[in-house]
mmCIF file of C-alpha atoms in Angstrom:
data_model
loop_
_atom_site.group_PDB
_atom_site.id
_atom_site.type_symbol
_atom_site.label_atom_id
_atom_site.label_comp_id
_atom_site.label_asym_id
_atom_site.label_seq_id
_atom_site.Cartn_x
_atom_site.Cartn_y
_atom_site.Cartn_z
ATOM 1 C CA MET H 1464 8.871 -11.216 10.142
ATOM 2 C CA SER H 1465 9.017 -11.920 13.793
ATOM 3 C CA GLY H 1466 7.327 -9.504 16.162
ATOM 4 C CA GLU H 1467 5.504 -7.529 13.489
ATOM 5 C CA THR H 1468 1.749 -7.366 13.037
ATOM 6 C CA THR H 1469 0.792 -8.841 9.670
ATOM 7 C CA ILE H 1470 -2.637 -8.519 8.083
ATOM 8 C CA THR H 1471 -4.437 -9.360 4.869
ATOM 9 C CA ILE H 1472 -6.982 -6.900 3.538
ATOM 10 C CA ILE H 1473 -9.435 -7.288 0.670
ATOM 11 C CA GLY H 1474 -10.955 -4.177 -0.824
ATOM 12 C CA ASN H 1475 -10.925 -1.653 -3.652
ATOM 13 C CA LEU H 1476 -8.304 0.955 -4.523
ATOM 14 C CA THR H 1477 -9.702 4.436 -3.885
ATOM 15 C CA GLY H 1478 -7.410 6.018 -6.490
ATOM 16 C CA ASP H 1479 -4.574 5.222 -8.862
ATOM 17 C CA PRO H 1480 -1.327 4.334 -7.045
ATOM 18 C CA GLU H 1481 1.036 7.328 -6.708
ATOM 19 C CA MET H 1482 4.669 6.624 -7.645
ATOM 20 C CA HIS H 1483 7.472 8.415 -5.830
ATOM 21 C CA TYR H 1484 11.226 7.918 -5.660
ATOM 22 C CA THR H 1485 13.479 8.524 -2.705
ATOM 23 C CA GLN H 1486 16.552 10.736 -3.014
ATOM 24 C CA THR H 1487 18.583 7.594 -3.730
ATOM 25 C CA GLY H 1488 16.170 6.393 -6.444
ATOM 26 C CA THR H 1489 14.235 3.768 -4.481
ATOM 27 C CA ALA H 1490 10.718 3.374 -5.891
ATOM 28 C CA VAL H 1491 7.648 3.478 -3.635
ATOM 29 C CA ALA H 1492 3.971 3.440 -4.582
ATOM 30 C CA GLY H 1493 1.347 4.875 -2.236
ATOM 31 C CA PHE H 1494 -2.331 3.978 -2.375
ATOM 32 C CA THR H 1495 -5.419 3.461 -0.222
ATOM 33 C CA ILE H 1496 -7.540 0.329 0.013
ATOM 34 C CA ALA H 1497 -11.184 0.697 1.092
ATOM 35 C CA SER H 1498 -12.638 -2.413 2.701
ATOM 36 C CA SER H 1499 -16.124 -2.947 4.109
ATOM 37 C CA ALA H 1500 -18.226 -5.869 5.245
ATOM 38 C CA ARG H 1501 -21.308 -6.569 3.163
ATOM 39 C CA THR H 1502 -24.135 -8.554 4.721
ATOM 40 C CA TYR H 1503 -27.571 -9.612 3.617
ATOM 41 C CA ASN H 1504 -30.378 -8.217 5.766
ATOM 42 C CA LYS H 1505 -33.202 -10.767 5.665
ATOM 43 C CA GLN H 1506 -35.714 -8.335 7.204
ATOM 44 C CA VAL H 1507 -35.497 -5.868 4.317
ATOM 45 C CA GLU H 1508 -34.274 -8.477 1.798
ATOM 46 C CA GLN H 1509 -31.293 -6.523 0.516
ATOM 47 C CA TRP H 1510 -27.524 -6.279 0.832
ATOM 48 C CA GLN H 1511 -26.122 -3.631 3.196
ATOM 49 C CA ASP H 1512 -22.601 -2.267 3.504
ATOM 50 C CA GLY H 1513 -20.983 -2.010 6.930
ATOM 51 C CA GLU H 1514 -18.405 0.490 8.192
ATOM 52 C CA VAL H 1515 -15.607 1.230 5.707
ATOM 53 C CA LEU H 1516 -11.936 0.824 6.661
ATOM 54 C CA PHE H 1517 -9.575 3.026 4.641
ATOM 55 C CA MET H 1518 -6.054 1.582 4.879
ATOM 56 C CA ARG H 1519 -3.186 3.717 3.593
ATOM 57 C CA CYS H 1520 -0.547 1.474 2.000
ATOM 58 C CA SER H 1521 2.943 1.667 0.543
ATOM 59 C CA ALA H 1522 4.699 -0.817 -1.728
ATOM 60 C CA TRP H 1523 8.458 -0.521 -2.161
ATOM 61 C CA ARG H 1524 10.941 -1.085 -4.970
ATOM 62 C CA ASP H 1525 9.938 -3.477 -7.791
ATOM 63 C CA LEU H 1526 6.645 -4.281 -6.065
ATOM 64 C CA GLY H 1527 5.769 -0.570 -6.018
ATOM 65 C CA GLU H 1528 6.545 -0.203 -9.717
ATOM 66 C CA HIS H 1529 4.476 -3.296 -10.537
ATOM 67 C CA VAL H 1530 1.539 -1.960 -8.499
ATOM 68 C CA ALA H 1531 1.656 1.385 -10.332
ATOM 69 C CA GLU H 1532 1.814 -0.340 -13.729
ATOM 70 C CA SER H 1533 -0.866 -2.951 -13.020
ATOM 71 C CA LEU H 1534 -3.541 -1.576 -10.680
ATOM 72 C CA THR H 1535 -5.926 1.349 -11.041
ATOM 73 C CA ARG H 1536 -8.695 3.078 -9.117
ATOM 74 C CA GLY H 1537 -11.570 0.724 -8.321
ATOM 75 C CA THR H 1538 -9.547 -2.486 -8.750
ATOM 76 C CA ARG H 1539 -10.494 -5.095 -6.148
ATOM 77 C CA VAL H 1540 -7.279 -6.330 -4.542
ATOM 78 C CA ILE H 1541 -6.016 -8.744 -1.927
ATOM 79 C CA ALA H 1542 -3.017 -7.329 -0.061
ATOM 80 C CA SER H 1543 -0.884 -8.785 2.699
ATOM 81 C CA GLY H 1544 1.642 -6.827 4.692
ATOM 82 C CA ARG H 1545 2.817 -5.344 7.976
ATOM 83 C CA LEU H 1546 1.059 -2.701 10.047
ATOM 84 C CA ARG H 1547 3.128 0.319 11.031
ATOM 85 C CA MET H 1548 2.260 3.185 13.358
ATOM 86 C CA ARG H 1549 3.796 6.566 12.658
ATOM 87 C CA THR H 1550 3.541 9.687 14.793
ATOM 88 C CA TYR H 1551 4.042 13.158 13.380
ATOM 89 C CA GLU H 1552 3.435 16.755 14.370
ATOM 90 C CA THR H 1553 1.114 19.053 12.415
ATOM 91 C CA SER H 1554 1.983 22.645 11.561
ATOM 92 C CA ASP H 1555 -0.248 23.652 14.507
ATOM 93 C CA GLY H 1556 1.877 21.598 16.896
ATOM 94 C CA ASP H 1557 -0.684 18.811 17.356
ATOM 95 C CA LYS H 1558 0.677 15.262 17.502
ATOM 96 C CA ARG H 1559 -1.053 12.724 15.266
ATOM 97 C CA THR H 1560 -0.612 8.984 14.968
ATOM 98 C CA VAL H 1561 -1.523 7.058 11.837
ATOM 99 C CA THR H 1562 -1.619 3.344 11.111
ATOM 100 C CA GLU H 1563 -0.355 2.327 7.687
ATOM 101 C CA MET H 1564 0.401 -0.917 5.891
ATOM 102 C CA THR H 1565 3.692 -1.802 4.239
ATOM 103 C CA VAL H 1566 2.593 -4.225 1.528
ATOM 104 C CA ASP H 1567 4.576 -7.446 1.022
ATOM 105 C CA GLU H 1568 2.230 -9.083 -1.517
ATOM 106 C CA ILE H 1569 -0.672 -7.714 -3.560
ATOM 107 C CA GLY H 1570 -2.746 -8.756 -6.533
ATOM 108 C CA PRO H 1571 -6.132 -8.347 -8.148
ATOM 109 C CA SER H 1572 -9.006 -10.379 -6.739
ATOM 110 C CA LEU H 1573 -10.225 -12.897 -9.297
ATOM 111 C CA ARG H 1574 -13.654 -13.254 -7.707
ATOM 112 C CA PHE H 1575 -15.264 -10.760 -10.096
ATOM 113 C CA ALA H 1576 -12.502 -10.231 -12.671
ATOM 114 C CA THR H 1577 -9.864 -12.035 -14.723
ATOM 115 C CA ALA H 1578 -6.160 -11.313 -15.054
ATOM 116 C CA LYS H 1579 -3.351 -12.479 -17.300
ATOM 117 C CA PRO H 1580 -0.150 -12.256 -15.248
ATOM 118 C CA GLN H 1581 3.030 -11.446 -17.117
ATOM 119 C CA LYS H 1582 6.431 -12.047 -15.574
ATOM 120 C CA ALA H 1583 8.218 -8.735 -15.043
ATOM 121 C CA THR H 1584 11.809 -8.130 -16.063
ATOM 122 C CA ARG H 1585 14.112 -8.134 -13.077
ATOM 123 C CA THR H 1586 15.522 -4.722 -12.135
ATOM 124 C CA GLY H 1587 18.268 -3.623 -9.784
ATOM 125 C CA GLY H 1588 17.466 -3.091 -6.107
ATOM 126 C CA ASN H 1589 17.025 0.640 -6.636
ATOM 127 C CA GLY H 1590 13.996 0.120 -8.886
ATOM 128 C CA HIS H 1591 15.785 0.965 -12.132
ATOM 129 C CA ALA H 1592 16.453 -1.564 -14.886
ATOM 130 C CA GLY H 1593 19.910 -2.928 -15.469
ATOM 131 C CA GLY H 1594 22.669 -4.421 -13.453
ATOM 132 C CA ALA H 1595 22.646 -7.170 -10.895
ATOM 133 C CA PRO H 1596 20.181 -7.004 -8.004
ATOM 134 C CA THR H 1597 21.578 -5.031 -5.108
ATOM 135 C CA ASP H 1598 20.898 -5.027 -1.388
ATOM 136 C CA PRO H 1599 17.433 -3.375 -1.099
ATOM 137 C CA TRP H 1600 18.232 -2.040 2.388
ATOM 138 C CA ALA H 1601 21.570 -0.469 1.471
ATOM 139 C CA ASN H 1602 19.928 2.824 0.441
ATOM 140 C CA ALA H 1603 17.649 3.295 3.454
ATOM 141 C CA ALA H 1604 18.416 6.373 5.525
ATOM 142 C CA PRO H 1605 18.958 5.973 9.249
ATOM 143 C CA ALA H 1606 16.011 6.953 11.446
ATOM 144 C CA GLY H 1607 15.842 10.710 11.927
ATOM 145 C CA ALA H 1608 18.274 11.475 9.088
ATOM 146 C CA SER H 1609 17.788 14.744 7.226
ATOM 147 C CA THR H 1610 16.472 14.282 3.712
ATOM 148 C CA GLY H 1611 17.425 17.684 2.379
ATOM 149 C CA GLY H 1612 13.872 18.390 1.223
ATOM 150 C CA GLN H 1613 13.451 15.041 -0.487
ATOM 151 C CA TRP H 1614 11.903 11.933 0.934
ATOM 152 C CA GLN H 1615 14.169 9.168 2.127
ATOM 153 C CA GLY H 1616 13.923 6.289 4.561
ATOM 154 C CA ASP H 1617 10.772 4.354 5.314
ATOM 155 C CA GLU H 1618 8.101 7.011 5.805
ATOM 156 C CA PRO H 1619 6.107 7.843 2.657
ATOM 157 C CA PRO H 1620 5.520 11.531 1.824
ATOM 158 C CA PHE H 1621 1.805 10.984 1.246
#
């Protein structure tokens, strides 16, 4: 998409993806990918890990359901998506800003593993089976809308 920062990250899932549903039934999976550079140090003749980047990610709708069904903690993945910055206020009144990734594509890395992809059954736009696909953006809440205690819109609750 034009004007958005897109990245590809390769790393391991730090935990099993967490499935949530918005008030309108839209599926979203939340997970973290840990990525670090690994280099060979000739002086000590061994591999060394560099700094670790922990990227919080969300995958929406069918993609989110597929992630939750297919990937588990420790799985090495390749993910591509858009960076988003979100600012929030803590209970102490401090403002915090986080950078997160909205995943567009993700799959297991086949460098050290094998996979047997299986075509998923098509579901409706709300993430539930049945019916014709619907507009995936029709259920999104406007920015700043009250969610009545449930999560809605494009900011994950995790």
